[in-house]
Short mmCIF file of C-alpha atoms and ligand atoms in Angstrom, two decimals:
data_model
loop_
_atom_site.label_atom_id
_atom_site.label_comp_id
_atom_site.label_asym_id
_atom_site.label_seq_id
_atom_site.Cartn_x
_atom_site.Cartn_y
_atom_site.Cartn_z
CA UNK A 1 -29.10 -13.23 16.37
CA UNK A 2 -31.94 -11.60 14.38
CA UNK A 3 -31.84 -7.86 13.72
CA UNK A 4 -34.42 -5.29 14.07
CA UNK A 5 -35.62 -6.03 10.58
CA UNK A 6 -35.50 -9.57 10.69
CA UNK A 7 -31.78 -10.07 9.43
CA UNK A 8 -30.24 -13.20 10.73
CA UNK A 9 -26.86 -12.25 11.37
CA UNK A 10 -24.22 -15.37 10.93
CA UNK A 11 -21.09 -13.02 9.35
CA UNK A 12 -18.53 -11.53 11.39
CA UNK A 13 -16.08 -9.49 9.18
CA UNK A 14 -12.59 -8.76 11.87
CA UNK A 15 -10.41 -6.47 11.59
CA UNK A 16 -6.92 -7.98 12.83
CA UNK A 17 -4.80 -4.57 12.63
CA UNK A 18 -5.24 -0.86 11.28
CA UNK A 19 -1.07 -1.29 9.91
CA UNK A 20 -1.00 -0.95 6.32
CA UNK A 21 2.15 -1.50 3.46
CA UNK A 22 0.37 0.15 1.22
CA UNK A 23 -1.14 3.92 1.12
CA UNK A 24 -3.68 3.70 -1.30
CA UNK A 25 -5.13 6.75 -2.35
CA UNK A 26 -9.06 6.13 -1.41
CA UNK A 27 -8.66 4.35 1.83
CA UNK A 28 -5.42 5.77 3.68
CA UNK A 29 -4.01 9.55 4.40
CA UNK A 30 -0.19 10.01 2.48
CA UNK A 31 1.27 10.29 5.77
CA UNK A 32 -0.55 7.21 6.91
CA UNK A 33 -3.44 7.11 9.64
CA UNK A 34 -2.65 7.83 13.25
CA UNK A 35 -2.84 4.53 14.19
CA UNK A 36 -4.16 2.87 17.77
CA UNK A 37 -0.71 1.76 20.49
CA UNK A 38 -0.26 -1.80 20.50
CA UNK A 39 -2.32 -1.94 24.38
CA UNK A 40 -5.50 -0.67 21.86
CA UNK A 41 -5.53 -3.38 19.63
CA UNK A 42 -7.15 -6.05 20.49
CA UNK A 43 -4.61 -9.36 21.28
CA UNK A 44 -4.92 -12.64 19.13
CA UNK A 45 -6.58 -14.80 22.28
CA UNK A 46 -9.33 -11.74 22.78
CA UNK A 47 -10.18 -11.93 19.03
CA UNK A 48 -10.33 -15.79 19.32
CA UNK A 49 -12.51 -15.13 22.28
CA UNK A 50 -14.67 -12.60 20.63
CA UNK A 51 -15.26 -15.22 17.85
CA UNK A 52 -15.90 -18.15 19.78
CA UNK A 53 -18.34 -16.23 21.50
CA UNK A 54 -20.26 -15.33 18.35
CA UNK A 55 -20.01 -18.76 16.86
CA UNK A 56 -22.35 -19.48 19.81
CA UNK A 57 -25.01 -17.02 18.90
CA UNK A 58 -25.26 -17.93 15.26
CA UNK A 59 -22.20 -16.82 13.66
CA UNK A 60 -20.52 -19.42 11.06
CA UNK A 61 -18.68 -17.09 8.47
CA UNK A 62 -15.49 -14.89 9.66
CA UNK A 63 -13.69 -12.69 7.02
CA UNK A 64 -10.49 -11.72 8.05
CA UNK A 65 -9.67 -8.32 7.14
CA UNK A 66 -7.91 -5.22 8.25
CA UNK A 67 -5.75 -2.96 7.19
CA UNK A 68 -3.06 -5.13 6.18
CA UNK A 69 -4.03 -8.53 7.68
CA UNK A 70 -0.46 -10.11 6.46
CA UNK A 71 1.55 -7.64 8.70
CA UNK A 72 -0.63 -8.56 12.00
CA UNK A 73 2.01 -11.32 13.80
CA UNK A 74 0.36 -14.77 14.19
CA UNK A 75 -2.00 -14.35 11.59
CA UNK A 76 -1.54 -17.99 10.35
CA UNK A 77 -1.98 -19.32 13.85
CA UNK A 78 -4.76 -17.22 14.10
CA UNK A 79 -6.61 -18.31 11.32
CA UNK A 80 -5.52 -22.16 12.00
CA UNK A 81 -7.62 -21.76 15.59
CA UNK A 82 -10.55 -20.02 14.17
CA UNK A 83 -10.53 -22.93 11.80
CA UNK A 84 -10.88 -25.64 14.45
CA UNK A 85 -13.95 -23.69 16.24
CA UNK A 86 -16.94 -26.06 16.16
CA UNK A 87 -19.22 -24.50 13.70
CA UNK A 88 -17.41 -22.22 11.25
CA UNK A 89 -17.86 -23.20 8.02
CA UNK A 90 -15.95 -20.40 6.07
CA UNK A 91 -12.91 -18.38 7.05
CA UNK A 92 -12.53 -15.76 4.42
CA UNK A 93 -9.39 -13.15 4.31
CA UNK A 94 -9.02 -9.96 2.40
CA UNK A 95 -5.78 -8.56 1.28
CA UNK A 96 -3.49 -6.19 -0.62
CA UNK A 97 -2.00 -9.06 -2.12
CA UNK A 98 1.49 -8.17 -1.94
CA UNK A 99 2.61 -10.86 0.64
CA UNK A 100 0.54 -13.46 -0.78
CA UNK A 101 3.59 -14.97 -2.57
CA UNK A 102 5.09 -16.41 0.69
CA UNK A 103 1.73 -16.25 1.81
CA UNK A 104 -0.29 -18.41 0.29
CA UNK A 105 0.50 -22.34 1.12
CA UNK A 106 1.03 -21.66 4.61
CA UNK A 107 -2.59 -19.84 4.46
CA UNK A 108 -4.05 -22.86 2.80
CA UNK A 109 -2.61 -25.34 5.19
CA UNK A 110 -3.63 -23.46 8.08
CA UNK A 111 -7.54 -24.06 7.01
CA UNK A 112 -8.21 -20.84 5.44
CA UNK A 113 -11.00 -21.37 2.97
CA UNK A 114 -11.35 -18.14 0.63
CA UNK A 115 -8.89 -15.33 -0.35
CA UNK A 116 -10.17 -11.72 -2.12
CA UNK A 117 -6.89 -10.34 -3.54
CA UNK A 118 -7.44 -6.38 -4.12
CA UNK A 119 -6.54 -4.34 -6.85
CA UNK A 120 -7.16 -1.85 -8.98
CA UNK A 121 -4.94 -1.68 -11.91
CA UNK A 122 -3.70 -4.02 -14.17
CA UNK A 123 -0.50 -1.55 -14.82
CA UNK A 124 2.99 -0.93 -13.05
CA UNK A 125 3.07 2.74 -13.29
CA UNK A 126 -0.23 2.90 -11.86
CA UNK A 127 -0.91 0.16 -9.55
CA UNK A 128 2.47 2.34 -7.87
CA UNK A 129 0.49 5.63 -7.89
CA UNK A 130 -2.83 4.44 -6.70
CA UNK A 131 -1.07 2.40 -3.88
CA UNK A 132 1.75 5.53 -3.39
CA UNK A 133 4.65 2.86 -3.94
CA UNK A 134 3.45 -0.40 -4.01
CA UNK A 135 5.03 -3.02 -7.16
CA UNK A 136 2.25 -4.82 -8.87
CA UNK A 137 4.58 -7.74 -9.53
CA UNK A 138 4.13 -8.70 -6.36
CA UNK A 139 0.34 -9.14 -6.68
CA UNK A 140 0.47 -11.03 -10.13
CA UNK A 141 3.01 -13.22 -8.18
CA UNK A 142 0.66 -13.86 -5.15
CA UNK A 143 -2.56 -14.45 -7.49
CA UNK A 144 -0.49 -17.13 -9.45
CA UNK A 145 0.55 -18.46 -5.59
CA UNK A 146 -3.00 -18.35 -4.60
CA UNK A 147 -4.30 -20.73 -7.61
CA UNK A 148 -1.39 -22.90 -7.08
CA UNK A 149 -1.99 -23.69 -4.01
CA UNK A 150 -5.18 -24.81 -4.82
CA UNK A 151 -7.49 -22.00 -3.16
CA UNK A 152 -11.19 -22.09 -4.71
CA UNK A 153 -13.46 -19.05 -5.15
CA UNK A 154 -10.40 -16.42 -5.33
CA UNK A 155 -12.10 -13.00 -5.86
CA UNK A 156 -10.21 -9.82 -6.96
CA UNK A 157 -11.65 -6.67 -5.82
CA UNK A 158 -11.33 -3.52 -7.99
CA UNK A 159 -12.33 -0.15 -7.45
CA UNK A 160 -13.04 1.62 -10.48
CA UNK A 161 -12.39 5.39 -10.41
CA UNK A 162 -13.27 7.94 -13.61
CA UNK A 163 -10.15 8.99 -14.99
CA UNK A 164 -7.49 7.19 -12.77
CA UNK A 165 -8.52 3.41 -13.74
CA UNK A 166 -12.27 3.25 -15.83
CA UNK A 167 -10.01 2.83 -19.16
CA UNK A 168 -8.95 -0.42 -17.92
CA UNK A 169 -12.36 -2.36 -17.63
CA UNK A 170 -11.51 -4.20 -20.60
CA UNK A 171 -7.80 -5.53 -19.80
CA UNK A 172 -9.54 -6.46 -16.09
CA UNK A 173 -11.74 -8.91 -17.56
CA UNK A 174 -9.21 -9.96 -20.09
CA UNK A 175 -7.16 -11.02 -17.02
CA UNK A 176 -9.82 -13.87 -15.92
CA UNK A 177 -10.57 -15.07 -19.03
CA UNK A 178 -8.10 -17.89 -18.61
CA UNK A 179 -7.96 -17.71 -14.59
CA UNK A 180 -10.58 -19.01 -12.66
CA UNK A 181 -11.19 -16.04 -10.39
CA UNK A 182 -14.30 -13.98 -9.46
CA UNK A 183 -13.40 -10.20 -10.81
CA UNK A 184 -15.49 -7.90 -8.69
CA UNK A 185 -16.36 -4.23 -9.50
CA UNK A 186 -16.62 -2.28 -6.88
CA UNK A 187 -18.58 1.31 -6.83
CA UNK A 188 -15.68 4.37 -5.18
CA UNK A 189 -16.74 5.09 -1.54
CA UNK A 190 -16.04 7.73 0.60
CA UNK A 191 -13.71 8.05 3.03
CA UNK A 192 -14.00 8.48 6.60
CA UNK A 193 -10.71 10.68 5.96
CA UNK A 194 -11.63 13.93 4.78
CA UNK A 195 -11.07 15.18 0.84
CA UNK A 196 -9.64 12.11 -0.12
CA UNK A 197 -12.94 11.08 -2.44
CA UNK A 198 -13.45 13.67 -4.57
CA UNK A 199 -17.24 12.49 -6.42
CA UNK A 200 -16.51 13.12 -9.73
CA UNK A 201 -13.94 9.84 -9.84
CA UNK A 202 -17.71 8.08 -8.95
CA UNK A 203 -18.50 5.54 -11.22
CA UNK A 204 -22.07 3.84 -10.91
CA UNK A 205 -22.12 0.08 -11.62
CA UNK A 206 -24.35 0.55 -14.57
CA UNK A 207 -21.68 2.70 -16.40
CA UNK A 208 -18.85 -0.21 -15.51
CA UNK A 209 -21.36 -2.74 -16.90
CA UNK A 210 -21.65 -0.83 -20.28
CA UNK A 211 -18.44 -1.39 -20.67
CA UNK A 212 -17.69 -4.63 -19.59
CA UNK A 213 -20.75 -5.75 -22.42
CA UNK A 214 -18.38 -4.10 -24.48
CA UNK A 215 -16.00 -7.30 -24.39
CA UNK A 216 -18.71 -10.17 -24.36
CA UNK A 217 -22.23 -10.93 -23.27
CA UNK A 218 -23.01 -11.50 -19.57
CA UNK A 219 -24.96 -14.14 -18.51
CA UNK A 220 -26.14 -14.48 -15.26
CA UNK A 221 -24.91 -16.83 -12.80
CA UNK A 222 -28.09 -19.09 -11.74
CA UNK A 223 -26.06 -21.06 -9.38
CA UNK A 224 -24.51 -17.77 -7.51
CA UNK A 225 -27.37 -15.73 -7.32
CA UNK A 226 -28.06 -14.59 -4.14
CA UNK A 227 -24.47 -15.75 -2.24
CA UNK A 228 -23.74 -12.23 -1.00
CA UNK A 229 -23.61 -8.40 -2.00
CA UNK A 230 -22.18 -9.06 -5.57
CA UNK A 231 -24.37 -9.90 -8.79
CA UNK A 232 -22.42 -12.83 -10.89
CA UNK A 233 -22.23 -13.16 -13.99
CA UNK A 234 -20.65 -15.25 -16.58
CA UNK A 235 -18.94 -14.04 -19.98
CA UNK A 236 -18.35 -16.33 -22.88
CA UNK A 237 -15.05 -17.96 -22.82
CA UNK A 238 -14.01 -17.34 -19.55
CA UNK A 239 -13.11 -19.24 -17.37
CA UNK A 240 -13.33 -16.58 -14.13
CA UNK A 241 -16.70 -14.93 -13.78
CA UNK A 242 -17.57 -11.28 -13.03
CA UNK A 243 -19.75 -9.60 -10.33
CA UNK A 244 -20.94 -5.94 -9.65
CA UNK A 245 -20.74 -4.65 -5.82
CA UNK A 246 -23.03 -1.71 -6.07
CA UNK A 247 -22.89 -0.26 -2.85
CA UNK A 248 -23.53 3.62 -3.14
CA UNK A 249 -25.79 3.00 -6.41
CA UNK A 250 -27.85 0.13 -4.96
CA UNK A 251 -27.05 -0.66 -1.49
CA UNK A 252 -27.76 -4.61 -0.50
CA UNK A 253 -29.02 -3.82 2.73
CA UNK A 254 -31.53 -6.14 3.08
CA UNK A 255 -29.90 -9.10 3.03
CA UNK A 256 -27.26 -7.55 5.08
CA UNK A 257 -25.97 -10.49 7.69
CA UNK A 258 -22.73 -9.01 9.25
CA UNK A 259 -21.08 -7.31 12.14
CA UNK A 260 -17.59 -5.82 11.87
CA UNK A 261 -15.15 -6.23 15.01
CA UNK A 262 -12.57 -3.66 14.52
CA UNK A 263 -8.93 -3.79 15.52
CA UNK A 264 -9.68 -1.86 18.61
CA UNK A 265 -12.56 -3.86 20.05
CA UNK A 266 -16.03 -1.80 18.83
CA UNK A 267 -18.41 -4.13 17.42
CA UNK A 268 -19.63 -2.20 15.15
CA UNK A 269 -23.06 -2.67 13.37
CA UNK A 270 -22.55 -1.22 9.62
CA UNK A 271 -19.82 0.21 7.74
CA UNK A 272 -21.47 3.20 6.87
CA UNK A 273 -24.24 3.68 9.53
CA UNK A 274 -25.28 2.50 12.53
CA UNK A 275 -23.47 2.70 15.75
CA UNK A 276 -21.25 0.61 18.05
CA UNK A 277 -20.41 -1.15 21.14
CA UNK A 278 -17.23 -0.74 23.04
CA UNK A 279 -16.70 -4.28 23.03
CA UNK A 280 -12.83 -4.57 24.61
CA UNK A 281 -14.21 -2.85 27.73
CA UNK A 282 -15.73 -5.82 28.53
CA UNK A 283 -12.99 -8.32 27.70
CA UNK A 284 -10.43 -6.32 30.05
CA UNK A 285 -12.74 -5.72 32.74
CA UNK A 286 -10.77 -7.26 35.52
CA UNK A 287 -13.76 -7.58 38.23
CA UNK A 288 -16.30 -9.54 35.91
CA UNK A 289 -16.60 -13.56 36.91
CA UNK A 290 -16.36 -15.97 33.79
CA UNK A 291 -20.21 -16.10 33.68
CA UNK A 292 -20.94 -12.83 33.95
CA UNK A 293 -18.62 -11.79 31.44
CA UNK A 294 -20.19 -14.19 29.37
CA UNK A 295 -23.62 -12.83 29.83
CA UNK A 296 -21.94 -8.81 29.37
CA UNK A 297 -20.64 -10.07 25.80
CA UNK A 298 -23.88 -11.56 24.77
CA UNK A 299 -25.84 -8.63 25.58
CA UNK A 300 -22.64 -6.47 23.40
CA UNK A 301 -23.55 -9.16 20.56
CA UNK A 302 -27.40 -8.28 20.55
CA UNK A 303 -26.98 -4.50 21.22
CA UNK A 304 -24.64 -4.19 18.04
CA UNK A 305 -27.29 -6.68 16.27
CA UNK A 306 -29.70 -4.12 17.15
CA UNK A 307 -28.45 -1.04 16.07
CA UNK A 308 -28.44 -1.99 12.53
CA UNK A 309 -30.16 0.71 10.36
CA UNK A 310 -32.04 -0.96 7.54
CA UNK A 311 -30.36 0.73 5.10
CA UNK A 312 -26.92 2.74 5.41
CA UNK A 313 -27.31 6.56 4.49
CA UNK A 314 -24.80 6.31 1.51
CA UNK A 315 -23.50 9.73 2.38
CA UNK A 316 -21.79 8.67 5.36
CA UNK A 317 -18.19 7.99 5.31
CA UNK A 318 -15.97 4.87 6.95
CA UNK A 319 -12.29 5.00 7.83
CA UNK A 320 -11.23 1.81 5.95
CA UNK A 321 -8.26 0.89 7.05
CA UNK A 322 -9.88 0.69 10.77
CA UNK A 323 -12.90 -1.11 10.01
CA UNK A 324 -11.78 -3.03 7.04
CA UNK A 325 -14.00 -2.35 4.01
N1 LIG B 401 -5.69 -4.20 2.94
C1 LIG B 401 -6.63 -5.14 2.50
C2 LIG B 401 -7.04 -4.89 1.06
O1 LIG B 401 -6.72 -3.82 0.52
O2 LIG B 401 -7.66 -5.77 0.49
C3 LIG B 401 -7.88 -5.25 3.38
C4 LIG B 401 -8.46 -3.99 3.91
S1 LIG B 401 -9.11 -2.86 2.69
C5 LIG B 401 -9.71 -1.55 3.71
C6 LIG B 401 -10.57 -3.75 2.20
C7 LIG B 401 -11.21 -3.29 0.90
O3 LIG B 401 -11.74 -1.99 1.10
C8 LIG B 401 -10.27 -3.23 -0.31
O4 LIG B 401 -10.77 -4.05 -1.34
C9 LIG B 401 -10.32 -1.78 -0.72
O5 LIG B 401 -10.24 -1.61 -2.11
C10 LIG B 401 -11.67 -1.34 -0.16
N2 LIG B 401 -11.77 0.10 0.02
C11 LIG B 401 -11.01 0.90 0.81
N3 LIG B 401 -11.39 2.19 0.69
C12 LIG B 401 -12.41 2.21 -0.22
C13 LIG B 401 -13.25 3.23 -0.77
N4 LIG B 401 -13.10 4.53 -0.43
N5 LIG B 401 -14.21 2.85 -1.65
C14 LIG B 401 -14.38 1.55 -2.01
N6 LIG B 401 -13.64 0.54 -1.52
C15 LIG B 401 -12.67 0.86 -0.64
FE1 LIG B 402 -4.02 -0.73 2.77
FE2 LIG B 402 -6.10 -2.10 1.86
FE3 LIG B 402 -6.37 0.48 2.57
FE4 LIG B 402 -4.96 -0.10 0.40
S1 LIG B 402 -7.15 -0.50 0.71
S2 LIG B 402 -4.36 1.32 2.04
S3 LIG B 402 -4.06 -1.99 0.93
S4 LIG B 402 -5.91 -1.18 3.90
#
């Protein structure tokens, strides 16, 4: 599939569930989301479906997201069966973190390839008011489960916000200097909920790289640059590396290669712009022959494909927890 702008699109990021354990602050209403019946979401065979059928136009990436994607039932099976489809080369799963602990091996044995562990604070007291009740022990527990069981190319995402976590840069890349994980920056959306980003807590990534050059010099990462959204760097002494996701400040548009299938069946065609197709329609319509249906969800594909903008209009807003981040 090649976009409107000559993207080839090979990347499908799913969302496997809109459920959450945690309520963090940016992403997720205090109450929690009204969230779609079970009958919405879409079942573990139509996602499997939905994948197989982009593997055969091009796709050979899946991230795994959500929501929580360690409260969706089956999730291991799941991910075991995407990772015997004929020409997927990277299964990918972001999470929370918090059941990675009795998570992890079974993950690893079921063919996943890649974990990105989020989080935002290094501290208990915090890490429990960002996430409204969450206990950070149970991250630092799955992160040490995740390099044990001998995952590769671990990334931890973390949002920095001015005044709730910006006076922690420092003790973040203290963290991987002696694990071998990719610490990612990530610029403060906002949120498809309403008031919940207020701008001043907006932090461009050239004000979080000031002050990550406060702790060492970064050297560019020759052999990463250009594998996806994030600039790498490397800092002396460490052993984990360090990249800057600058999506508000300097959106990476145009070498954007994803679609995002959300828990309740829209293909959508950009997290912040863009439109979407009502994918699940087609799956559950009952009077479409196998070939047909075929031919409906190819044309859903390319219509989605098509609708990508070339570059998101940064003020728009995406309800996380539905499409997944
Ligand atoms: N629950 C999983 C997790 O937290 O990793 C997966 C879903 S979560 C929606 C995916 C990513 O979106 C997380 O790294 C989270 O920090 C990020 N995210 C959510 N709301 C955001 C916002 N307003 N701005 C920037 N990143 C956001
Ligand atoms: Fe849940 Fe992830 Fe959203 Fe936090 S960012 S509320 S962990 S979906």
């Amino acid at each position: 599939m090649i976009d409107k702008h000559s993207r080839k699109i090979s990347y499908l990021r799913v969302s496997v569930t809109d459920l959450c354990n945690l309520r963090c602050v940016y992403c997720m209403p205090a109450g929690g989301s009204v969230l779609s019946s079970k009958e919405e979401i879409l079942s573990l065979e139509e996602i499997l479906k939905l994948i197989k059928h982009g593997v055969s136009l091009g796709v050979n990436k899946i991230r795994i997201t959500g929501g929580e994607p360690l409260v969706r039932k089956g999730i291991t099976s799941l991910i075991r069966r995407i990772s015997e489809i004929s020409g997927i080369n990277d299964i990918a799963l972001t999470t929370n973190g918090v059941y990675l602990k009795e998570y992890a091996a079974v993950l690893k044995k079921s063919g996943l390839s890649r974990l990105n562990i989020s989080l935002d604070t290094m501290r208990e007291d915090r890490f429990a008011e960002i996430t409204r009740g969450g206990n950070i022990a149970d991250v630092f527990d799955g992160v040490e489960a995740v390099l044990k069981a001998g995952f590769r190319g671990t990334k931890m995402n973390a949002v920095i916000m001015r005044g709730d976590n910006d006076d922690e840069i420092h003790d973040f890349v203290k963290y991987i200097m002696e694990r071998d994980i990719e610490l990612r920056f990530i610029e403060l959306m906002a949120s498809g909920w309403k008031d919940m980003v207020d701008e001043d807590r907006f932090m461009p990534t050239s004000e979080i790289m000031e002050r990550v050059l406060e702790v060492g010099e970064l050297v560019p990462d020759k052999q990463r640059v250009g594998g996806g959204p994030a600039t790498i760097y490397r800092i002396k002494g460490a052993l984990g590396s360090i990249g800057f996701i600058s999506a508000v400040s300097k959106p990476f548009c145009k070498t954007c290669n994803r679609l995002r299938l959300t828990s309740d069946g829209k293909l959508r065609s950009c997290l912040l712009s863009g439109g979407d197709v009502d994918i699940k329609s087609i799956l559950r319509s009952s009077n479409l022959g196998e070939k047909e249906m075929q031919d409906k969800l190819t044309e859903a594909f390319i219509r989605a494909t098509d609708m990508k903008p070339v570059v998101h209009s940064g003020r728009n807003s995406a309800v996380m927890n539905q499409i997944g981040g």
